[in-house]
């Protein structure tokens, strides 16, 4: 992140979108902040695109933490959604929060619950 800027997350998002724009435009890459998804129908194309993405990241002096990366997976949780081939659903862990939510007793509590519920 670009520390010291008041709009640091937005600046970083624009930076990531700019350096990966051609990949995003081709439809095989999606970026949200420092989360990058690569998706494909065949393993050969996937490996080729992964290599291109890693080269681009290296070219711009960025790096990945290997322990935070997942490669060649069929299912991933991304932004509170479970994504699989042909299937997108809400993360069951997040949904458990709705079931365990106490009944709101204040207007602020109702607003908070509705905001959470409307997201899902």
PDB file of C-alpha atoms in Angstrom, residues 22-102:
ATOM      1  CA  UNK A  22      -5.026  -6.050 -20.532  1.00  0.00           C
ATOM      2  CA  UNK A  23      -5.479  -9.278 -18.541  1.00  0.00           C
ATOM      3  CA  UNK A  24      -8.728  -7.971 -17.043  1.00  0.00           C
ATOM      4  CA  UNK A  25      -9.971  -6.881 -20.482  1.00  0.00           C
ATOM      5  CA  UNK A  26      -9.271 -10.334 -21.936  1.00  0.00           C
ATOM      6  CA  UNK A  27     -11.524 -11.789 -19.244  1.00  0.00           C
ATOM      7  CA  UNK A  28      -9.221 -14.210 -17.460  1.00  0.00           C
ATOM      8  CA  UNK A  29      -8.167 -12.072 -14.520  1.00  0.00           C
ATOM      9  CA  UNK A  30     -10.016 -10.188 -11.793  1.00  0.00           C
ATOM     10  CA  UNK A  31      -8.464  -7.885  -9.193  1.00  0.00           C
ATOM     11  CA  UNK A  32      -9.807  -6.520  -5.937  1.00  0.00           C
ATOM     12  CA  UNK A  33      -7.124  -4.659  -4.015  1.00  0.00           C
ATOM     13  CA  UNK A  34      -4.382  -7.225  -3.427  1.00  0.00           C
ATOM     14  CA  UNK A  35      -6.573 -10.220  -4.312  1.00  0.00           C
ATOM     15  CA  UNK A  36      -6.036 -11.501  -7.836  1.00  0.00           C
ATOM     16  CA  UNK A  37      -8.100 -14.278  -9.423  1.00  0.00           C
ATOM     17  CA  UNK A  38      -7.090 -16.101 -12.578  1.00  0.00           C
ATOM     18  CA  UNK A  39      -9.700 -18.356 -14.124  1.00  0.00           C
ATOM     19  CA  UNK A  40      -9.727 -20.576 -17.183  1.00  0.00           C
ATOM     20  CA  UNK A  41     -11.323 -23.630 -18.728  1.00  0.00           C
ATOM     21  CA  UNK A  42      -8.158 -25.630 -19.399  1.00  0.00           C
ATOM     22  CA  UNK A  43      -5.013 -26.259 -17.308  1.00  0.00           C
ATOM     23  CA  UNK A  44      -2.567 -25.367 -20.101  1.00  0.00           C
ATOM     24  CA  UNK A  45      -4.058 -21.919 -20.579  1.00  0.00           C
ATOM     25  CA  UNK A  46      -4.227 -21.456 -16.834  1.00  0.00           C
ATOM     26  CA  UNK A  47      -0.527 -22.172 -16.379  1.00  0.00           C
ATOM     27  CA  UNK A  48       0.348 -19.840 -19.267  1.00  0.00           C
ATOM     28  CA  UNK A  49      -1.743 -17.022 -17.780  1.00  0.00           C
ATOM     29  CA  UNK A  50      -0.342 -17.610 -14.296  1.00  0.00           C
ATOM     30  CA  UNK A  51       3.182 -17.252 -15.696  1.00  0.00           C
ATOM     31  CA  UNK A  52       2.244 -14.029 -17.539  1.00  0.00           C
ATOM     32  CA  UNK A  53       0.663 -12.581 -14.407  1.00  0.00           C
ATOM     33  CA  UNK A  54       3.668 -13.443 -12.228  1.00  0.00           C
ATOM     34  CA  UNK A  55       6.011 -11.854 -14.784  1.00  0.00           C
ATOM     35  CA  UNK A  56       3.886  -8.691 -14.832  1.00  0.00           C
ATOM     36  CA  UNK A  57       3.849  -8.476 -11.049  1.00  0.00           C
ATOM     37  CA  UNK A  58       7.629  -8.910 -10.946  1.00  0.00           C
ATOM     38  CA  UNK A  59       8.088  -6.274 -13.669  1.00  0.00           C
ATOM     39  CA  UNK A  60       6.344  -3.722 -11.434  1.00  0.00           C
ATOM     40  CA  UNK A  61       8.419  -4.654  -8.359  1.00  0.00           C
ATOM     41  CA  UNK A  62       5.502  -6.282  -6.565  1.00  0.00           C
ATOM     42  CA  UNK A  63       5.702  -9.587  -4.760  1.00  0.00           C
ATOM     43  CA  UNK A  64       3.422 -12.330  -3.486  1.00  0.00           C
ATOM     44  CA  UNK A  65       3.486 -14.101  -0.151  1.00  0.00           C
ATOM     45  CA  UNK A  66       3.416 -17.774  -1.065  1.00  0.00           C
ATOM     46  CA  UNK A  67       1.538 -18.728   2.103  1.00  0.00           C
ATOM     47  CA  UNK A  68      -1.332 -16.444   1.035  1.00  0.00           C
ATOM     48  CA  UNK A  69      -1.540 -17.872  -2.496  1.00  0.00           C
ATOM     49  CA  UNK A  70      -3.680 -20.716  -3.782  1.00  0.00           C
ATOM     50  CA  UNK A  71      -2.845 -22.309  -7.117  1.00  0.00           C
ATOM     51  CA  UNK A  72      -4.830 -24.723  -9.311  1.00  0.00           C
ATOM     52  CA  UNK A  73      -7.922 -24.878  -7.107  1.00  0.00           C
ATOM     53  CA  UNK A  74     -11.463 -25.667  -8.244  1.00  0.00           C
ATOM     54  CA  UNK A  75     -13.143 -23.759  -5.401  1.00  0.00           C
ATOM     55  CA  UNK A  76     -12.237 -20.504  -3.696  1.00  0.00           C
ATOM     56  CA  UNK A  77     -13.789 -18.134  -1.183  1.00  0.00           C
ATOM     57  CA  UNK A  78     -13.533 -14.596  -2.573  1.00  0.00           C
ATOM     58  CA  UNK A  79     -15.131 -11.521  -1.011  1.00  0.00           C
ATOM     59  CA  UNK A  80     -17.568 -13.624   1.022  1.00  0.00           C
ATOM     60  CA  UNK A  81     -18.625 -15.789  -1.910  1.00  0.00           C
ATOM     61  CA  UNK A  82     -17.793 -19.425  -2.666  1.00  0.00           C
ATOM     62  CA  UNK A  83     -16.844 -19.675  -6.340  1.00  0.00           C
ATOM     63  CA  UNK A  84     -16.720 -22.975  -8.229  1.00  0.00           C
ATOM     64  CA  UNK A  85     -17.036 -23.801 -11.930  1.00  0.00           C
ATOM     65  CA  UNK A  86     -20.636 -22.940 -12.839  1.00  0.00           C
ATOM     66  CA  UNK A  87     -21.559 -22.083  -9.238  1.00  0.00           C
ATOM     67  CA  UNK A  88     -21.410 -19.005  -7.019  1.00  0.00           C
ATOM     68  CA  UNK A  89     -22.904 -18.998  -3.519  1.00  0.00           C
ATOM     69  CA  UNK A  90     -22.623 -17.151  -0.242  1.00  0.00           C
ATOM     70  CA  UNK A  91     -19.962 -18.317   2.189  1.00  0.00           C
ATOM     71  CA  UNK A  92     -21.700 -20.543   4.795  1.00  0.00           C
ATOM     72  CA  UNK A  93     -19.470 -19.126   7.524  1.00  0.00           C
ATOM     73  CA  UNK A  94     -20.819 -15.636   6.809  1.00  0.00           C
ATOM     74  CA  UNK A  95     -24.389 -16.941   6.723  1.00  0.00           C
ATOM     75  CA  UNK A  96     -23.924 -18.485  10.159  1.00  0.00           C
ATOM     76  CA  UNK A  97     -23.591 -14.933  11.467  1.00  0.00           C
ATOM     77  CA  UNK A  98     -27.169 -14.202  10.399  1.00  0.00           C
ATOM     78  CA  UNK A  99     -28.546 -17.282  12.163  1.00  0.00           C
ATOM     79  CA  UNK A 100     -26.671 -16.433  15.378  1.00  0.00           C
ATOM     80  CA  UNK A 101     -27.589 -12.734  15.328  1.00  0.00           C
ATOM     81  CA  UNK A 102     -29.471 -11.554  18.414  1.00  0.00           C
TER      82      UNK A 102
END
